[in-house]
Amino acid sequence: MIGTLLCTLAFVGCGSPEEANAVPEQGTLSVNASALTGSYNYSASNTNNAHQNTVNQVVALTEGETITVTTCGLPGATYTGDTYLRLIGPLGVQLAANDDACGGAGSSLTFTTSGGGNFEIRGGCYSSGSCTATVVWQISSIPPPTGGSYTFSATNTNSAQQNTVNQNISVVAGQKISVSTCDDTTDDTYLRLYGPSATQVAANDNGCFIGSASRLSFTSLTSGTYQIRAGCGYSGSCSGKVTWTVE
């Protein structure tokens, strides 16, 4: 009990005896306009997929908050080698884990709390390898679900890569974006979704159960403005209604 209290007051992780040998650097907190963020650095080896010898950081969360933890994809997050991340809840139970993300050997996980307390980030490496990282976390409160729709008519969009009809939507990290033309067209539509950095994060051509309409979904890693781009398959013409939800 005393050891647990000291670990909590020191704001560092208190894992297994093997993990205790790895001393984490203190995380730094700063307030952004839309979220609470922080970071810490680690260097580790032989962590058995972040099960031992990990470098840990405790973060306090309240009910309904969403935390994104990453070694890639957020400003300041960096890594060398193959990182592995785990998130442990106040009762010592694993809540989320990730090995490969961002198109490489970095790691990223997102979790929404159902209760408050001290949550522990555990940073390690894949298998018995070595790695280093700057772990960045971002905390946000998920707003109520939102949605909307817009009609479009397009032609010669080269599978929604030009001449598209677009819609911007605001998204908080951890929210799921769903976009569809399934309910209001029989044409061959094509949907693409772009993130805040103007990079494509999702796309779909024939995603509905029947017909040639489109459907996609994506869980955001970063907060910001996302853009829906609606077009048609290949160089054809199409029209319909795009419906979107964010929750």
PDB file of C-alpha atoms in Angstrom:
ATOM      1  CA  MET A   1       0.000   0.000   0.000  1.00  0.00           C
ATOM      2  CA  ILE A   2       2.812   2.441   0.925  1.00  0.00           C
ATOM      3  CA  GLY A   3       4.708   1.583  -2.256  1.00  0.00           C
ATOM      4  CA  THR A   4       1.593   2.147  -4.355  1.00  0.00           C
ATOM      5  CA  LEU A   5       1.005   5.522  -2.705  1.00  0.00           C
ATOM      6  CA  LEU A   6       4.583   6.627  -3.301  1.00  0.00           C
ATOM      7  CA  CYS A   7       4.380   5.586  -6.953  1.00  0.00           C
ATOM      8  CA  THR A   8       1.161   7.542  -7.425  1.00  0.00           C
ATOM      9  CA  LEU A   9       2.582  10.666  -5.762  1.00  0.00           C
ATOM     10  CA  ALA A  10       5.701  10.468  -7.912  1.00  0.00           C
ATOM     11  CA  PHE A  11       3.477  10.325 -11.037  1.00  0.00           C
ATOM     12  CA  VAL A  12       5.389   7.356 -12.445  1.00  0.00           C
ATOM     13  CA  GLY A  13       4.365   3.805 -13.276  1.00  0.00           C
ATOM     14  CA  CYS A  14       4.498   1.043 -10.724  1.00  0.00           C
ATOM     15  CA  GLY A  15       4.447  -2.157 -12.752  1.00  0.00           C
ATOM     16  CA  SER A  16       5.857  -5.600 -12.084  1.00  0.00           C
ATOM     17  CA  PRO A  17       9.276  -6.081 -10.414  1.00  0.00           C
ATOM     18  CA  GLU A  18      10.858  -6.336 -13.870  1.00  0.00           C
ATOM     19  CA  GLU A  19       9.228  -3.064 -14.918  1.00  0.00           C
ATOM     20  CA  ALA A  20      10.465  -1.331 -11.774  1.00  0.00           C
ATOM     21  CA  ASN A  21      14.029  -1.573 -13.098  1.00  0.00           C
ATOM     22  CA  ALA A  22      13.193   0.811 -15.921  1.00  0.00           C
ATOM     23  CA  VAL A  23      12.877   4.370 -14.605  1.00  0.00           C
ATOM     24  CA  PRO A  24      10.764   6.620 -16.824  1.00  0.00           C
ATOM     25  CA  GLU A  25      11.513  10.236 -17.511  1.00  0.00           C
ATOM     26  CA  GLN A  26       8.941  12.583 -16.034  1.00  0.00           C
ATOM     27  CA  GLY A  27       6.144  13.477 -18.444  1.00  0.00           C
ATOM     28  CA  THR A  28       5.459  17.127 -19.255  1.00  0.00           C
ATOM     29  CA  LEU A  29       1.943  18.520 -19.414  1.00  0.00           C
ATOM     30  CA  SER A  30       0.665  21.511 -21.370  1.00  0.00           C
ATOM     31  CA  VAL A  31      -2.805  22.760 -22.201  1.00  0.00           C
ATOM     32  CA  ASN A  32      -3.895  23.043 -25.819  1.00  0.00           C
ATOM     33  CA  ALA A  33      -7.008  24.770 -27.066  1.00  0.00           C
ATOM     34  CA  SER A  34      -8.886  21.491 -27.482  1.00  0.00           C
ATOM     35  CA  ALA A  35      -7.120  18.890 -25.361  1.00  0.00           C
ATOM     36  CA  LEU A  36      -4.682  18.158 -22.546  1.00  0.00           C
ATOM     37  CA  THR A  37      -1.417  16.809 -23.876  1.00  0.00           C
ATOM     38  CA  GLY A  38       1.786  15.426 -22.453  1.00  0.00           C
ATOM     39  CA  SER A  39       4.852  13.408 -23.361  1.00  0.00           C
ATOM     40  CA  TYR A  40       7.709  11.336 -22.006  1.00  0.00           C
ATOM     41  CA  ASN A  41      10.793   9.677 -23.494  1.00  0.00           C
ATOM     42  CA  TYR A  42      11.905   6.091 -23.121  1.00  0.00           C
ATOM     43  CA  SER A  43      14.581   3.651 -24.178  1.00  0.00           C
ATOM     44  CA  ALA A  44      13.954  -0.054 -23.618  1.00  0.00           C
ATOM     45  CA  SER A  45      14.903  -3.562 -24.679  1.00  0.00           C
ATOM     46  CA  ASN A  46      13.761  -7.141 -24.135  1.00  0.00           C
ATOM     47  CA  THR A  47      10.259  -6.054 -23.081  1.00  0.00           C
ATOM     48  CA  ASN A  48       8.457  -9.098 -24.546  1.00  0.00           C
ATOM     49  CA  ASN A  49       5.880  -6.942 -26.353  1.00  0.00           C
ATOM     50  CA  ALA A  50       5.681  -4.440 -23.459  1.00  0.00           C
ATOM     51  CA  HIS A  51       5.024  -7.133 -20.830  1.00  0.00           C
ATOM     52  CA  GLN A  52       8.268  -6.557 -18.880  1.00  0.00           C
ATOM     53  CA  ASN A  53      11.046  -3.958 -18.509  1.00  0.00           C
ATOM     54  CA  THR A  54       8.642  -1.266 -19.706  1.00  0.00           C
ATOM     55  CA  VAL A  55       8.977   2.467 -19.095  1.00  0.00           C
ATOM     56  CA  ASN A  56       5.759   3.769 -17.613  1.00  0.00           C
ATOM     57  CA  GLN A  57       3.814   6.963 -17.061  1.00  0.00           C
ATOM     58  CA  VAL A  58       0.652   7.522 -15.008  1.00  0.00           C
ATOM     59  CA  VAL A  59      -2.013   9.866 -16.339  1.00  0.00           C
ATOM     60  CA  ALA A  60      -5.142  10.870 -14.401  1.00  0.00           C
ATOM     61  CA  LEU A  61      -8.410  10.672 -16.363  1.00  0.00           C
ATOM     62  CA  THR A  62     -12.044  11.351 -15.518  1.00  0.00           C
ATOM     63  CA  GLU A  63     -15.158   9.534 -16.711  1.00  0.00           C
ATOM     64  CA  GLY A  64     -15.965  10.064 -20.390  1.00  0.00           C
ATOM     65  CA  GLU A  65     -12.532  11.318 -21.409  1.00  0.00           C
ATOM     66  CA  THR A  66     -10.718   9.838 -24.401  1.00  0.00           C
ATOM     67  CA  ILE A  67      -6.956   9.371 -24.374  1.00  0.00           C
ATOM     68  CA  THR A  68      -4.836   8.807 -27.466  1.00  0.00           C
ATOM     69  CA  VAL A  69      -1.314   7.493 -26.794  1.00  0.00           C
ATOM     70  CA  THR A  70       1.158   7.291 -29.640  1.00  0.00           C
ATOM     71  CA  THR A  71       4.776   7.143 -30.767  1.00  0.00           C
ATOM     72  CA  CYS A  72       3.712   8.370 -34.215  1.00  0.00           C
ATOM     73  CA  GLY A  73       1.036  10.504 -35.829  1.00  0.00           C
ATOM     74  CA  LEU A  74       0.871  13.335 -33.273  1.00  0.00           C
ATOM     75  CA  PRO A  75       3.212  16.356 -33.124  1.00  0.00           C
ATOM     76  CA  GLY A  76       6.331  15.516 -31.113  1.00  0.00           C
ATOM     77  CA  ALA A  77       5.845  11.738 -31.239  1.00  0.00           C
ATOM     78  CA  THR A  78       8.948   9.907 -32.509  1.00  0.00           C
ATOM     79  CA  TYR A  79      10.409   6.413 -32.430  1.00  0.00           C
ATOM     80  CA  THR A  80      13.322   4.244 -33.512  1.00  0.00           C
ATOM     81  CA  GLY A  81      12.979   0.478 -33.711  1.00  0.00           C
ATOM     82  CA  ASP A  82       9.663  -1.331 -33.272  1.00  0.00           C
ATOM     83  CA  THR A  83       7.695   0.156 -30.356  1.00  0.00           C
ATOM     84  CA  TYR A  84       4.826  -1.403 -28.408  1.00  0.00           C
ATOM     85  CA  LEU A  85       2.309   0.430 -26.192  1.00  0.00           C
ATOM     86  CA  ARG A  86      -0.134  -0.780 -23.556  1.00  0.00           C
ATOM     87  CA  LEU A  87      -2.689   1.111 -21.449  1.00  0.00           C
ATOM     88  CA  ILE A  88      -3.510  -0.256 -17.975  1.00  0.00           C
ATOM     89  CA  GLY A  89      -6.556   0.831 -15.991  1.00  0.00           C
ATOM     90  CA  PRO A  90      -6.862   1.806 -12.311  1.00  0.00           C
ATOM     91  CA  LEU A  91      -7.600  -1.820 -11.366  1.00  0.00           C
ATOM     92  CA  GLY A  92      -4.484  -3.125 -13.129  1.00  0.00           C
ATOM     93  CA  VAL A  93      -6.371  -4.532 -16.128  1.00  0.00           C
ATOM     94  CA  GLN A  94      -5.144  -3.906 -19.668  1.00  0.00           C
ATOM     95  CA  LEU A  95      -7.573  -1.690 -21.586  1.00  0.00           C
ATOM     96  CA  ALA A  96      -5.812  -1.200 -24.936  1.00  0.00           C
ATOM     97  CA  ALA A  97      -2.602  -2.164 -26.738  1.00  0.00           C
ATOM     98  CA  ASN A  98      -0.939  -1.573 -30.096  1.00  0.00           C
ATOM     99  CA  ASP A  99       2.139  -2.717 -31.959  1.00  0.00           C
ATOM    100  CA  ASP A 100       2.271  -1.285 -35.503  1.00  0.00           C
ATOM    101  CA  ALA A 101       0.560   1.969 -36.521  1.00  0.00           C
ATOM    102  CA  CYS A 102       0.935   4.975 -38.839  1.00  0.00           C
ATOM    103  CA  GLY A 103       2.041   2.700 -41.671  1.00  0.00           C
ATOM    104  CA  GLY A 104       5.200   1.545 -39.880  1.00  0.00           C
ATOM    105  CA  ALA A 105       6.651   0.192 -36.632  1.00  0.00           C
ATOM    106  CA  GLY A 106       5.315   3.018 -34.457  1.00  0.00           C
ATOM    107  CA  SER A 107       2.418   2.474 -32.051  1.00  0.00           C
ATOM    108  CA  SER A 108      -0.876   4.238 -31.355  1.00  0.00           C
ATOM    109  CA  LEU A 109      -3.920   3.450 -29.215  1.00  0.00           C
ATOM    110  CA  THR A 110      -7.127   5.258 -28.239  1.00  0.00           C
ATOM    111  CA  PHE A 111      -9.414   4.516 -25.312  1.00  0.00           C
ATOM    112  CA  THR A 112     -12.538   6.194 -23.862  1.00  0.00           C
ATOM    113  CA  THR A 113     -12.986   5.839 -20.101  1.00  0.00           C
ATOM    114  CA  SER A 114     -16.130   4.657 -18.343  1.00  0.00           C
ATOM    115  CA  GLY A 115     -14.757   5.752 -14.970  1.00  0.00           C
ATOM    116  CA  GLY A 116     -12.018   7.950 -13.554  1.00  0.00           C
ATOM    117  CA  GLY A 117      -8.690   7.213 -11.888  1.00  0.00           C
ATOM    118  CA  ASN A 118      -4.985   6.835 -12.596  1.00  0.00           C
ATOM    119  CA  PHE A 119      -4.226   5.084 -15.884  1.00  0.00           C
ATOM    120  CA  GLU A 120      -0.757   3.763 -16.708  1.00  0.00           C
ATOM    121  CA  ILE A 121       0.931   4.001 -20.101  1.00  0.00           C
ATOM    122  CA  ARG A 122       3.525   1.256 -20.605  1.00  0.00           C
ATOM    123  CA  GLY A 123       6.120   1.796 -23.314  1.00  0.00           C
ATOM    124  CA  GLY A 124       8.110  -1.109 -24.674  1.00  0.00           C
ATOM    125  CA  CYS A 125       9.364  -2.827 -27.816  1.00  0.00           C
ATOM    126  CA  TYR A 126       8.245  -5.683 -30.032  1.00  0.00           C
ATOM    127  CA  SER A 127       9.489  -9.131 -28.979  1.00  0.00           C
ATOM    128  CA  SER A 128      13.001  -9.001 -27.457  1.00  0.00           C
ATOM    129  CA  GLY A 129      14.199  -6.068 -29.559  1.00  0.00           C
ATOM    130  CA  SER A 130      15.379  -2.605 -28.540  1.00  0.00           C
ATOM    131  CA  CYS A 131      13.683   0.714 -29.254  1.00  0.00           C
ATOM    132  CA  THR A 132      13.419   4.341 -28.227  1.00  0.00           C
ATOM    133  CA  ALA A 133      10.469   6.704 -28.379  1.00  0.00           C
ATOM    134  CA  THR A 134       8.903   9.964 -27.403  1.00  0.00           C
ATOM    135  CA  VAL A 135       5.396   8.990 -26.301  1.00  0.00           C
ATOM    136  CA  VAL A 136       2.783  11.706 -26.764  1.00  0.00           C
ATOM    137  CA  TRP A 137      -0.670  11.489 -25.222  1.00  0.00           C
ATOM    138  CA  GLN A 138      -3.710  13.630 -25.904  1.00  0.00           C
ATOM    139  CA  ILE A 139      -6.787  13.784 -23.672  1.00  0.00           C
ATOM    140  CA  SER A 140     -10.132  15.073 -24.899  1.00  0.00           C
ATOM    141  CA  SER A 141     -13.763  14.961 -23.891  1.00  0.00           C
ATOM    142  CA  ILE A 142     -15.903  13.449 -26.620  1.00  0.00           C
ATOM    143  CA  PRO A 143     -18.790  15.773 -27.538  1.00  0.00           C
ATOM    144  CA  PRO A 144     -22.307  14.456 -28.241  1.00  0.00           C
ATOM    145  CA  PRO A 145     -22.801  12.630 -31.570  1.00  0.00           C
ATOM    146  CA  THR A 146     -23.379  14.857 -34.574  1.00  0.00           C
ATOM    147  CA  GLY A 147     -24.282  14.258 -38.199  1.00  0.00           C
ATOM    148  CA  GLY A 148     -25.597  15.703 -41.388  1.00  0.00           C
ATOM    149  CA  SER A 149     -26.017  15.209 -45.105  1.00  0.00           C
ATOM    150  CA  TYR A 150     -25.547  16.962 -48.433  1.00  0.00           C
ATOM    151  CA  THR A 151     -26.562  16.230 -52.009  1.00  0.00           C
ATOM    152  CA  PHE A 152     -24.108  16.083 -54.860  1.00  0.00           C
ATOM    153  CA  SER A 153     -23.841  15.574 -58.587  1.00  0.00           C
ATOM    154  CA  ALA A 154     -20.490  14.951 -60.251  1.00  0.00           C
ATOM    155  CA  THR A 155     -18.804  13.645 -63.372  1.00  0.00           C
ATOM    156  CA  ASN A 156     -15.320  12.631 -64.483  1.00  0.00           C
ATOM    157  CA  THR A 157     -13.952  12.519 -60.924  1.00  0.00           C
ATOM    158  CA  ASN A 158     -11.400   9.765 -61.608  1.00  0.00           C
ATOM    159  CA  SER A 159     -12.698   7.761 -58.639  1.00  0.00           C
ATOM    160  CA  ALA A 160     -13.093  10.872 -56.438  1.00  0.00           C
ATOM    161  CA  GLN A 161      -9.615  12.230 -57.105  1.00  0.00           C
ATOM    162  CA  GLN A 162     -10.768  15.359 -58.975  1.00  0.00           C
ATOM    163  CA  ASN A 163     -13.944  17.409 -59.506  1.00  0.00           C
ATOM    164  CA  THR A 164     -15.342  16.118 -56.203  1.00  0.00           C
ATOM    165  CA  VAL A 165     -18.106  17.674 -54.079  1.00  0.00           C
ATOM    166  CA  ASN A 166     -16.721  18.220 -50.589  1.00  0.00           C
ATOM    167  CA  GLN A 167     -17.875  18.780 -47.013  1.00  0.00           C
ATOM    168  CA  ASN A 168     -15.747  19.825 -44.017  1.00  0.00           C
ATOM    169  CA  ILE A 169     -16.571  18.442 -40.546  1.00  0.00           C
ATOM    170  CA  SER A 170     -15.029  19.079 -37.110  1.00  0.00           C
ATOM    171  CA  VAL A 171     -13.806  15.971 -35.275  1.00  0.00           C
ATOM    172  CA  VAL A 172     -12.232  15.340 -31.864  1.00  0.00           C
ATOM    173  CA  ALA A 173      -9.536  12.688 -31.428  1.00  0.00           C
ATOM    174  CA  GLY A 174     -11.129   9.314 -30.674  1.00  0.00           C
ATOM    175  CA  GLN A 175     -14.402   9.981 -32.487  1.00  0.00           C
ATOM    176  CA  LYS A 176     -15.631   7.606 -35.188  1.00  0.00           C
ATOM    177  CA  ILE A 177     -16.579   9.158 -38.544  1.00  0.00           C
ATOM    178  CA  SER A 178     -19.068   7.227 -40.715  1.00  0.00           C
ATOM    179  CA  VAL A 179     -19.892   8.347 -44.257  1.00  0.00           C
ATOM    180  CA  SER A 180     -22.336   6.721 -46.697  1.00  0.00           C
ATOM    181  CA  THR A 181     -24.256   7.116 -49.940  1.00  0.00           C
ATOM    182  CA  CYS A 182     -26.035   3.778 -49.449  1.00  0.00           C
ATOM    183  CA  ASP A 183     -29.500   5.162 -48.709  1.00  0.00           C
ATOM    184  CA  ASP A 184     -30.001   7.630 -51.533  1.00  0.00           C
ATOM    185  CA  THR A 185     -28.449   6.566 -54.839  1.00  0.00           C
ATOM    186  CA  THR A 186     -28.207   3.664 -57.260  1.00  0.00           C
ATOM    187  CA  ASP A 187     -25.222   5.198 -59.068  1.00  0.00           C
ATOM    188  CA  ASP A 188     -21.578   4.177 -58.796  1.00  0.00           C
ATOM    189  CA  THR A 189     -20.336   6.617 -56.175  1.00  0.00           C
ATOM    190  CA  TYR A 190     -16.877   6.902 -54.642  1.00  0.00           C
ATOM    191  CA  LEU A 191     -16.047   8.385 -51.212  1.00  0.00           C
ATOM    192  CA  ARG A 192     -12.760   9.591 -49.774  1.00  0.00           C
ATOM    193  CA  LEU A 193     -11.977  11.073 -46.341  1.00  0.00           C
ATOM    194  CA  TYR A 194      -9.052  13.411 -45.687  1.00  0.00           C
ATOM    195  CA  GLY A 195      -7.597  14.317 -42.287  1.00  0.00           C
ATOM    196  CA  PRO A 196      -6.474  17.676 -40.841  1.00  0.00           C
ATOM    197  CA  SER A 197      -3.111  17.429 -42.637  1.00  0.00           C
ATOM    198  CA  ALA A 198      -4.887  16.979 -46.016  1.00  0.00           C
ATOM    199  CA  THR A 199      -3.802  13.320 -46.136  1.00  0.00           C
ATOM    200  CA  GLN A 200      -6.282  10.611 -47.143  1.00  0.00           C
ATOM    201  CA  VAL A 201      -7.294   8.449 -44.163  1.00  0.00           C
ATOM    202  CA  ALA A 202     -10.090   6.316 -45.681  1.00  0.00           C
ATOM    203  CA  ALA A 203     -11.740   5.554 -49.040  1.00  0.00           C
ATOM    204  CA  ASN A 204     -14.451   3.290 -50.447  1.00  0.00           C
ATOM    205  CA  ASP A 205     -16.061   2.425 -53.764  1.00  0.00           C
ATOM    206  CA  ASN A 206     -18.673  -0.347 -53.452  1.00  0.00           C
ATOM    207  CA  GLY A 207     -19.166  -0.627 -49.706  1.00  0.00           C
ATOM    208  CA  CYS A 208     -22.931  -1.097 -49.415  1.00  0.00           C
ATOM    209  CA  PHE A 209     -24.691  -4.434 -49.215  1.00  0.00           C
ATOM    210  CA  ILE A 210     -26.192  -4.055 -52.700  1.00  0.00           C
ATOM    211  CA  GLY A 211     -25.527  -1.776 -55.640  1.00  0.00           C
ATOM    212  CA  SER A 212     -22.542   0.468 -56.315  1.00  0.00           C
ATOM    213  CA  ALA A 213     -22.942   3.051 -53.558  1.00  0.00           C
ATOM    214  CA  SER A 214     -20.189   3.719 -51.013  1.00  0.00           C
ATOM    215  CA  ARG A 215     -19.637   3.519 -47.281  1.00  0.00           C
ATOM    216  CA  LEU A 216     -16.570   4.195 -45.090  1.00  0.00           C
ATOM    217  CA  SER A 217     -15.693   4.687 -41.422  1.00  0.00           C
ATOM    218  CA  PHE A 218     -12.615   5.941 -39.607  1.00  0.00           C
ATOM    219  CA  THR A 219     -11.669   6.522 -35.956  1.00  0.00           C
ATOM    220  CA  SER A 220      -9.752   9.773 -35.666  1.00  0.00           C
ATOM    221  CA  LEU A 221      -6.304   9.952 -34.077  1.00  0.00           C
ATOM    222  CA  THR A 222      -6.155  13.744 -34.085  1.00  0.00           C
ATOM    223  CA  SER A 223      -8.612  16.570 -33.561  1.00  0.00           C
ATOM    224  CA  GLY A 224      -9.292  19.007 -36.371  1.00  0.00           C
ATOM    225  CA  THR A 225     -11.161  19.532 -39.619  1.00  0.00           C
ATOM    226  CA  TYR A 226     -11.754  16.457 -41.782  1.00  0.00           C
ATOM    227  CA  GLN A 227     -13.008  16.649 -45.364  1.00  0.00           C
ATOM    228  CA  ILE A 228     -15.450  14.297 -47.110  1.00  0.00           C
ATOM    229  CA  ARG A 229     -14.913  14.118 -50.872  1.00  0.00           C
ATOM    230  CA  ALA A 230     -17.747  12.614 -52.939  1.00  0.00           C
ATOM    231  CA  GLY A 231     -17.264  11.505 -56.525  1.00  0.00           C
ATOM    232  CA  CYS A 232     -17.998   8.710 -58.971  1.00  0.00           C
ATOM    233  CA  GLY A 233     -16.340   5.481 -59.980  1.00  0.00           C
ATOM    234  CA  TYR A 234     -13.743   5.943 -62.696  1.00  0.00           C
ATOM    235  CA  SER A 235     -14.721   8.709 -65.182  1.00  0.00           C
ATOM    236  CA  GLY A 236     -18.504   8.203 -64.975  1.00  0.00           C
ATOM    237  CA  SER A 237     -21.276  10.470 -63.730  1.00  0.00           C
ATOM    238  CA  CYS A 238     -23.287  10.045 -60.539  1.00  0.00           C
ATOM    239  CA  SER A 239     -25.479  11.838 -58.034  1.00  0.00           C
ATOM    240  CA  GLY A 240     -26.984  11.194 -54.626  1.00  0.00           C
ATOM    241  CA  LYS A 241     -26.891  12.188 -50.973  1.00  0.00           C
ATOM    242  CA  VAL A 242     -23.921  11.824 -48.664  1.00  0.00           C
ATOM    243  CA  THR A 243     -24.867  11.087 -45.043  1.00  0.00           C
ATOM    244  CA  TRP A 244     -22.304  11.395 -42.257  1.00  0.00           C
ATOM    245  CA  THR A 245     -22.169  10.880 -38.494  1.00  0.00           C
ATOM    246  CA  VAL A 246     -19.471  11.649 -35.913  1.00  0.00           C
ATOM    247  CA  GLU A 247     -19.701   9.876 -32.548  1.00  0.00           C
TER     248      GLU A 247
END
